[in-house]
């Protein structure tokens, strides 16, 4: 048995039952990461951290006080501050930054017994859908097209390193963050499962901010159960985050059930958009059929403002980012570029020019523009109101259905470089993911099949606020019936 | 009151003044972090990771700062907004770690209010009401030091994130005196409420001074804003200088630019900051890290209930109920510490003696403290001791002169008056035997004067009184002395 | 509405990002495309719609006024590109 083939639950249970030691597990994944460097999934490898947690787990087992994640090694997206371990958010401007603090989410995972295999590569400041904006180079998807051509593919983004690591069996599970699809789209691109919980479920404290009103952390793993287990450990009220929800964390795993009989699954007609490849419609239809077969009731619903979600997002997210990223000024941490006998402003401008990549600069500029004098009402304030309408659409639709089923992304993984020239084409990747982000709703992506080129396609389930359980259960029903077992061949 | 006017070459000008006062909220911890607000600590020793704007750090508001702003608003009879919100004011500066200041633009916590000022302590008629536009809560910035290193400025973030109230007046002031009275009155109210210590030397209160000039009654002129003026004297001086500068400029055919200026206390002038000012565009928007501030009725009730009697109410009560003069009432209520001192004195002396006590405090005590260069907090004489001194005088145990002697000794030694009277035998006497003896001696020593008096030179009586008192070392009861002298001389 | 080179420079100035002439050339059309694309929001009827402060209902919690933090200068300065005598150091500011 190859330990790296095991998912979260199997590892946890195996360690508990003594089928193998936590140290063996950590060792196996540490080795896999070494051999998987060609994927560029990790920005930092922390084998000792994983081994130390493993030894603690083995000791805990001996003394009979195992924790929920004892023996489970995880990858942590580089957006999470990790004490004493370089945290760069995929940006040159944070090169060499070693936080003296631990993000609440990673701290929760470690407190639950998990170890850290390393930090995962990502789009710079989580701004991107292909991982090509990372200052540390793009992550390669472990998948390749079946056409024999070995065109390197994107794992999606911004949690591209997270997605690639799980798909390539370099980690059984990882953390991701999702501002406008950054967990769900990469999960779909590499054939794994990833859930963005309700906004406020996971603390944002210690997570490098992109767009505060949208950022949510979530788990990515090989299956639905793995996500349920990880989310349970990650989530929880945090008084250090004013937007954190003061609610108990449900026992999602214990209540996990693929029984969706009588559930009403909404199919939003506005999600059938022109120019989407037919393979996407096909997998969507497949998902609809599977849910019906599982005993769910399929109802067509309408989310009239869907088409405005993406432009709304591309005003609000850059606006918040332009302000959130002002702190990267070369004064207290990270990169500083000081032109000879330049003044403070020269230092700011040189530092930020050298430290930020093209996409981040683009979004800071857009955000600065839409907030600037004379444009605030026309752009930002209007977008805030449209956001309210989009949230209202969902509110209304919950009267007609319990969950919404859509494709996760409008296409399968594309080749590196294919879209990087055209920002808007890149943004369109998140057309199906963004509405749930704007409404703060829980949403999951589950692998549902392969396209003709042998690449994974994912389906998205969106639920009511706080109904992660409903989302996970419906996802499990899909997973059980989709029978997705495909995995990339190790070419790395 | 007579209107303040600047007499220019082309005629008279009226000055229009509005003030934005930044008052540091009295709190243990900062507005959005748990770091201390203590003044004068080691550089960067009172800085949390939030104040240093480390990546991923988030603000959590301090309840006390909200409460103090609300209580201050109530003290200014202002509208309290049960729903307010924090906005980000975006700009880059080395003392602003986040790259934005968390403030309140669109929905401040306190709306319109009023402050009554008196230009003349003695004259109710000099009262004027100055409008308050709003009060909002915001973060203070850090401190820059430019003189420590040839090529570096140093940044200390201890102040970064300390809570400020920005109290914005309406452009209702028309003279430096009115502005000075406004700031003094505002400071007094803040100190009564306990929401700000009003310590201008330590920067707990700073004012941005908005000044414009116009022909009397004409339309508003273009205003300039002189930033961070940190004493009442400087505020008044800055207004006077700036108003005259504007008049000279206008009369020379120039135009006023709306700009930010800086007060130079050494040169005693305002200077333009245009040099280092490129177009400001603060890009305010609601802070997505924070939810709206929604005040509950219970919270508001507690704020209201915890307000002390305020200076105006106190002054009116001192006049109406205690019968103090307008002057004494306003002097005794001008600062919360003085009022507390006076009231603890009254507690022990009894309110029926309020007038005498008031006069004694405003004349004898203040006179002495002035002489000693001490504040009332440093007074060597406690309210209890003062009460005892006044009681001894009231009983007739001490004459006015004796009381003054005893008071002087109290100031030096801090001893209780009774003890002093005992130890030094300073009791006043009505012992007729001793007084008659003294009179006999005086008359024997001055037979000629006695004859002149008896011959009708009445005004010599005072001379004999003085001599007798002298012989009695001032301890004789003046009434008795008069009576017995008259007998002896008739 | 169209973003010209001057506007790009002004925005870059506000954002404190140095831009070369070549970058300005490249950015102007890019920003125009994106802004032109989001223009479609102008067609949405937002009559009487108010922004929602929090899409997931939640209310602000206030912290007690207790000193629970600070006293960690070493941590605060640990990552500073330039720190001296307990201060952050920046290019001299002339006021
Ligand atoms: Mg101001
Ligand atoms: Zn202010």
XYZ file of N, CA and C in Angstrom, chain A residues 253-362:
330
model
N -18.670 16.047 9.698
C -18.341 14.690 9.270
C -19.354 13.690 9.819
N -19.655 13.820 11.113
C -20.570 12.855 11.740
C -21.921 12.838 11.030
N -22.358 14.022 10.587
C -23.689 14.117 9.971
C -23.630 13.926 8.455
N -22.464 13.549 7.953
C -22.314 13.403 6.504
C -23.181 12.246 5.988
N -23.969 12.524 4.953
C -24.827 11.485 4.378
C -25.155 11.823 2.937
N -25.065 10.846 2.052
C -25.352 11.064 0.632
C -26.835 11.013 0.321
N -27.642 10.956 1.371
C -29.087 10.854 1.157
C -29.681 12.234 0.872
N -30.032 12.456 -0.378
C -30.593 13.766 -0.749
C -32.038 13.626 -1.221
N -32.656 12.512 -0.857
C -34.046 12.312 -1.283
C -34.908 13.473 -0.791
N -35.716 13.996 -1.701
C -36.616 15.090 -1.343
C -35.969 16.459 -1.390
N -34.662 16.494 -1.506
C -33.999 17.810 -1.622
C -34.324 18.415 -2.983
N -34.519 19.731 -2.990
C -34.792 20.407 -4.267
C -33.496 21.046 -4.756
N -33.059 20.637 -5.935
C -31.820 21.156 -6.514
C -32.172 22.173 -7.596
N -31.763 23.423 -7.397
C -32.070 24.473 -8.359
C -31.041 24.525 -9.482
N -31.554 24.670 -10.703
C -30.689 24.826 -11.877
C -30.933 26.228 -12.435
N -30.003 27.173 -12.148
C -30.229 28.561 -12.577
C -30.077 28.736 -14.083
N -31.126 29.228 -14.718
C -31.083 29.297 -16.175
C -30.069 30.317 -16.658
N -29.808 31.341 -15.834
C -28.830 32.352 -16.266
C -27.412 31.809 -16.364
N -27.166 30.608 -15.834
C -25.813 30.043 -15.895
C -25.540 29.354 -17.231
N -26.588 29.295 -18.072
C -26.367 28.740 -19.417
C -25.948 29.913 -20.295
N -24.647 30.104 -20.424
C -24.182 31.288 -21.159
C -23.510 30.912 -22.470
N -23.584 31.855 -23.393
C -23.002 31.613 -24.723
C -21.497 31.403 -24.622
N -20.969 30.684 -25.590
C -19.519 30.529 -25.706
C -18.942 29.529 -24.734
N -19.798 28.903 -23.928
C -19.285 27.867 -23.030
C -19.238 26.545 -23.787
N -18.093 25.875 -23.778
C -17.975 24.634 -24.547
C -19.045 23.619 -24.166
N -19.404 22.857 -25.132
C -20.510 21.908 -24.989
C -20.188 20.867 -23.913
N -18.892 20.579 -23.728
C -18.520 19.570 -22.713
C -18.945 20.011 -21.316
N -19.012 21.306 -21.134
C -19.436 21.823 -19.831
C -20.919 21.552 -19.629
N -21.717 21.839 -20.658
C -23.143 21.516 -20.584
C -23.341 20.028 -20.318
N -22.511 19.229 -20.985
C -22.670 17.777 -20.851
C -22.438 17.331 -19.396
N -21.367 17.816 -18.805
C -21.095 17.375 -17.432
C -22.169 17.916 -16.485
N -22.691 19.089 -16.819
C -23.764 19.671 -15.999
C -24.993 18.766 -16.082
N -25.357 18.391 -17.295
C -26.499 17.502 -17.486
C -26.266 16.194 -16.734
N -25.046 15.716 -16.783
C -24.724 14.467 -16.071
C -24.994 14.639 -14.577
N -24.539 15.786 -14.060
C -24.744 16.035 -12.635
C -26.223 16.090 -12.299
N -26.980 16.753 -13.156
C -28.433 16.844 -12.937
C -29.043 15.447 -12.884
N -28.620 14.620 -13.830
C -29.151 13.249 -13.892
C -28.781 12.488 -12.622
N -27.546 12.646 -12.176
C -27.096 11.917 -10.985
C -27.895 12.344 -9.753
N -28.152 13.633 -9.634
C -28.898 14.112 -8.469
C -30.336 13.601 -8.522
N -30.884 13.613 -9.728
C -32.258 13.108 -9.873
C -32.275 11.639 -9.463
N -31.278 10.909 -9.965
C -31.168 9.475 -9.655
C -31.000 9.247 -8.154
N -30.411 10.247 -7.490
C -30.214 10.121 -6.036
C -31.487 10.468 -5.273
N -32.538 10.817 -6.019
C -33.815 11.073 -5.363
C -34.089 12.540 -5.103
N -33.220 13.417 -5.635
C -33.457 14.846 -5.456
C -34.444 15.327 -6.517
N -35.120 16.443 -6.176
C -36.060 17.031 -7.122
C -35.358 18.170 -7.842
N -35.389 18.144 -9.177
C -34.690 19.160 -9.958
C -35.674 20.275 -10.329
N -35.327 21.516 -9.977
C -36.204 22.641 -10.342
C -35.390 23.718 -11.056
N -35.952 24.244 -12.134
C -35.268 25.352 -12.795
C -35.536 26.616 -11.992
N -34.496 27.398 -11.736
C -34.665 28.648 -10.986
C -34.003 29.783 -11.761
N -34.267 30.997 -11.285
C -33.698 32.168 -11.956
C -32.929 33.044 -10.967
N -31.696 33.399 -11.321
C -30.877 34.356 -10.573
C -30.587 35.512 -11.530
N -31.562 36.432 -11.655
C -31.535 37.418 -12.738
C -30.268 38.264 -12.827
N -29.613 38.528 -11.707
C -28.458 39.438 -11.771
C -27.131 38.717 -11.969
N -27.199 37.422 -12.277
C -25.976 36.632 -12.446
C -24.967 37.290 -13.375
N -25.460 37.840 -14.463
C -24.529 38.354 -15.476
C -23.736 39.550 -14.969
N -24.250 40.186 -13.895
C -23.543 41.360 -13.368
C -22.572 41.003 -12.250
N -22.553 39.726 -11.864
C -21.721 39.334 -10.723
C -20.232 39.600 -10.990
N -19.746 39.175 -12.140
C -18.316 39.302 -12.428
C -17.860 40.764 -12.478
N -18.558 41.626 -13.234
C -18.146 43.039 -13.204
C -18.254 43.653 -11.811
N -19.272 43.242 -11.052
C -19.408 43.749 -9.681
C -18.183 43.345 -8.872
N -17.818 42.067 -9.015
C -16.655 41.551 -8.295
C -15.396 42.312 -8.688
N -15.260 42.617 -9.971
C -14.043 43.287 -10.443
C -14.025 44.784 -10.176
N -15.036 45.267 -9.447
C -14.953 46.613 -8.880
C -14.666 46.501 -7.384
N -15.448 45.658 -6.703
C -15.327 45.570 -5.246
C -13.987 44.963 -4.818
N -13.616 43.841 -5.420
C -12.373 43.180 -4.986
C -11.138 44.070 -5.213
N -10.971 44.658 -6.395
C -9.803 45.542 -6.568
C -9.846 46.766 -5.652
N -11.050 47.300 -5.401
C -11.146 48.470 -4.521
C -10.619 48.114 -3.134
N -11.109 47.006 -2.588
C -10.648 46.606 -1.254
C -9.154 46.268 -1.292
N -8.733 45.617 -2.379
C -7.316 45.232 -2.480
C -6.418 46.461 -2.549
N -6.855 47.486 -3.269
C -5.995 48.675 -3.423
C -5.682 49.268 -2.057
N -6.625 49.140 -1.120
C -6.421 49.641 0.233
C -5.676 48.613 1.096
N -6.066 47.350 0.986
C -5.400 46.300 1.784
C -3.913 46.172 1.467
N -3.538 46.456 0.236
C -2.134 46.282 -0.164
C -1.303 47.558 0.007
N -1.932 48.602 0.600
C -1.182 49.846 0.824
C -0.098 49.648 1.874
N -0.277 48.643 2.746
C 0.686 48.431 3.835
C 2.027 47.894 3.341
N 2.078 47.457 2.095
C 3.347 46.950 1.556
C 4.120 48.129 0.984
N 4.839 48.817 1.896
C 5.441 50.106 1.550
C 6.945 50.134 1.823
N 7.511 48.974 2.153
C 8.959 48.911 2.359
C 9.427 49.471 3.688
N 8.490 49.718 4.612
C 8.892 50.313 5.887
C 9.070 49.286 7.001
N 8.119 48.370 7.150
C 8.130 47.489 8.323
C 8.500 46.041 8.031
N 8.362 45.622 6.770
C 8.705 44.234 6.417
C 8.789 44.126 4.897
N 9.365 43.043 4.456
C 9.413 42.759 3.025
C 10.406 43.620 2.271
N 10.173 43.700 0.957
C 11.104 44.376 0.060
C 11.158 45.881 0.294
N 12.364 46.453 0.189
C 12.498 47.906 0.107
C 13.463 48.225 -1.018
N 13.054 49.126 -1.894
C 13.954 49.624 -2.934
C 14.094 51.126 -2.727
N 15.302 51.561 -2.391
C 15.547 52.989 -2.144
C 16.433 53.587 -3.219
N 15.842 54.338 -4.143
C 16.669 55.000 -5.163
C 17.682 55.922 -4.484
N 18.881 56.045 -5.068
C 19.905 56.909 -4.472
C 19.341 58.304 -4.222
N 19.698 58.845 -3.072
C 19.172 60.128 -2.589
C 17.730 60.399 -3.007
N 16.908 59.344 -2.935
C 15.469 59.514 -3.178
C 14.772 59.806 -1.868
N 13.602 60.415 -1.925
C 12.863 60.696 -0.690
C 11.902 59.545 -0.388
N 11.058 59.745 0.632
C 10.152 58.687 1.077
C 9.239 58.223 -0.062
N 8.678 59.178 -0.787
C 7.770 58.827 -1.881
C 8.494 58.034 -2.961
N 9.711 58.440 -3.267
C 10.498 57.677 -4.252
C 10.670 56.237 -3.780
N 10.926 56.072 -2.474
C 11.114 54.722 -1.927
C 9.830 53.922 -2.067
N 8.687 54.525 -1.706
C 7.396 53.839 -1.862
C 7.219 53.387 -3.315
N 7.389 54.316 -4.216
C 7.056 54.037 -5.623
C 8.000 53.001 -6.226
N 9.276 53.081 -5.860
C 10.237 52.109 -6.397
C 9.986 50.729 -5.788
N 9.702 50.712 -4.486
C 9.469 49.434 -3.797
C 8.250 48.729 -4.373
N 7.166 49.467 -4.538
C 5.917 48.852 -4.996
C 5.990 48.513 -6.478
N 6.756 49.310 -7.222
C 6.922 49.004 -8.650
C 7.700 47.696 -8.821
N 8.725 47.522 -7.977
C 9.557 46.319 -8.097
C 8.920 45.112 -7.414
N 8.124 45.368 -6.369
C 7.614 44.272 -5.551
C 6.334 43.630 -6.052
N 5.500 44.402 -6.741
C 4.230 43.875 -7.237
C 4.346 43.436 -8.689
N 3.671 42.368 -9.048
C 3.627 41.907 -10.430
C 2.556 42.642 -11.222
N 2.517 42.357 -12.514
C 1.649 43.104 -13.441
C 0.168 43.016 -13.045
N -0.320 41.801 -12.713
C -1.749 41.671 -12.419
C -2.112 42.404 -11.138
N -1.245 42.313 -10.125
C -1.513 43.005 -8.866
C -1.534 44.509 -9.099
N -0.572 45.000 -9.869
C -0.562 46.442 -10.186
C -1.849 46.829 -10.898
N -2.243 46.004 -11.860
C -3.461 46.283 -12.632
C -4.644 46.432 -11.682
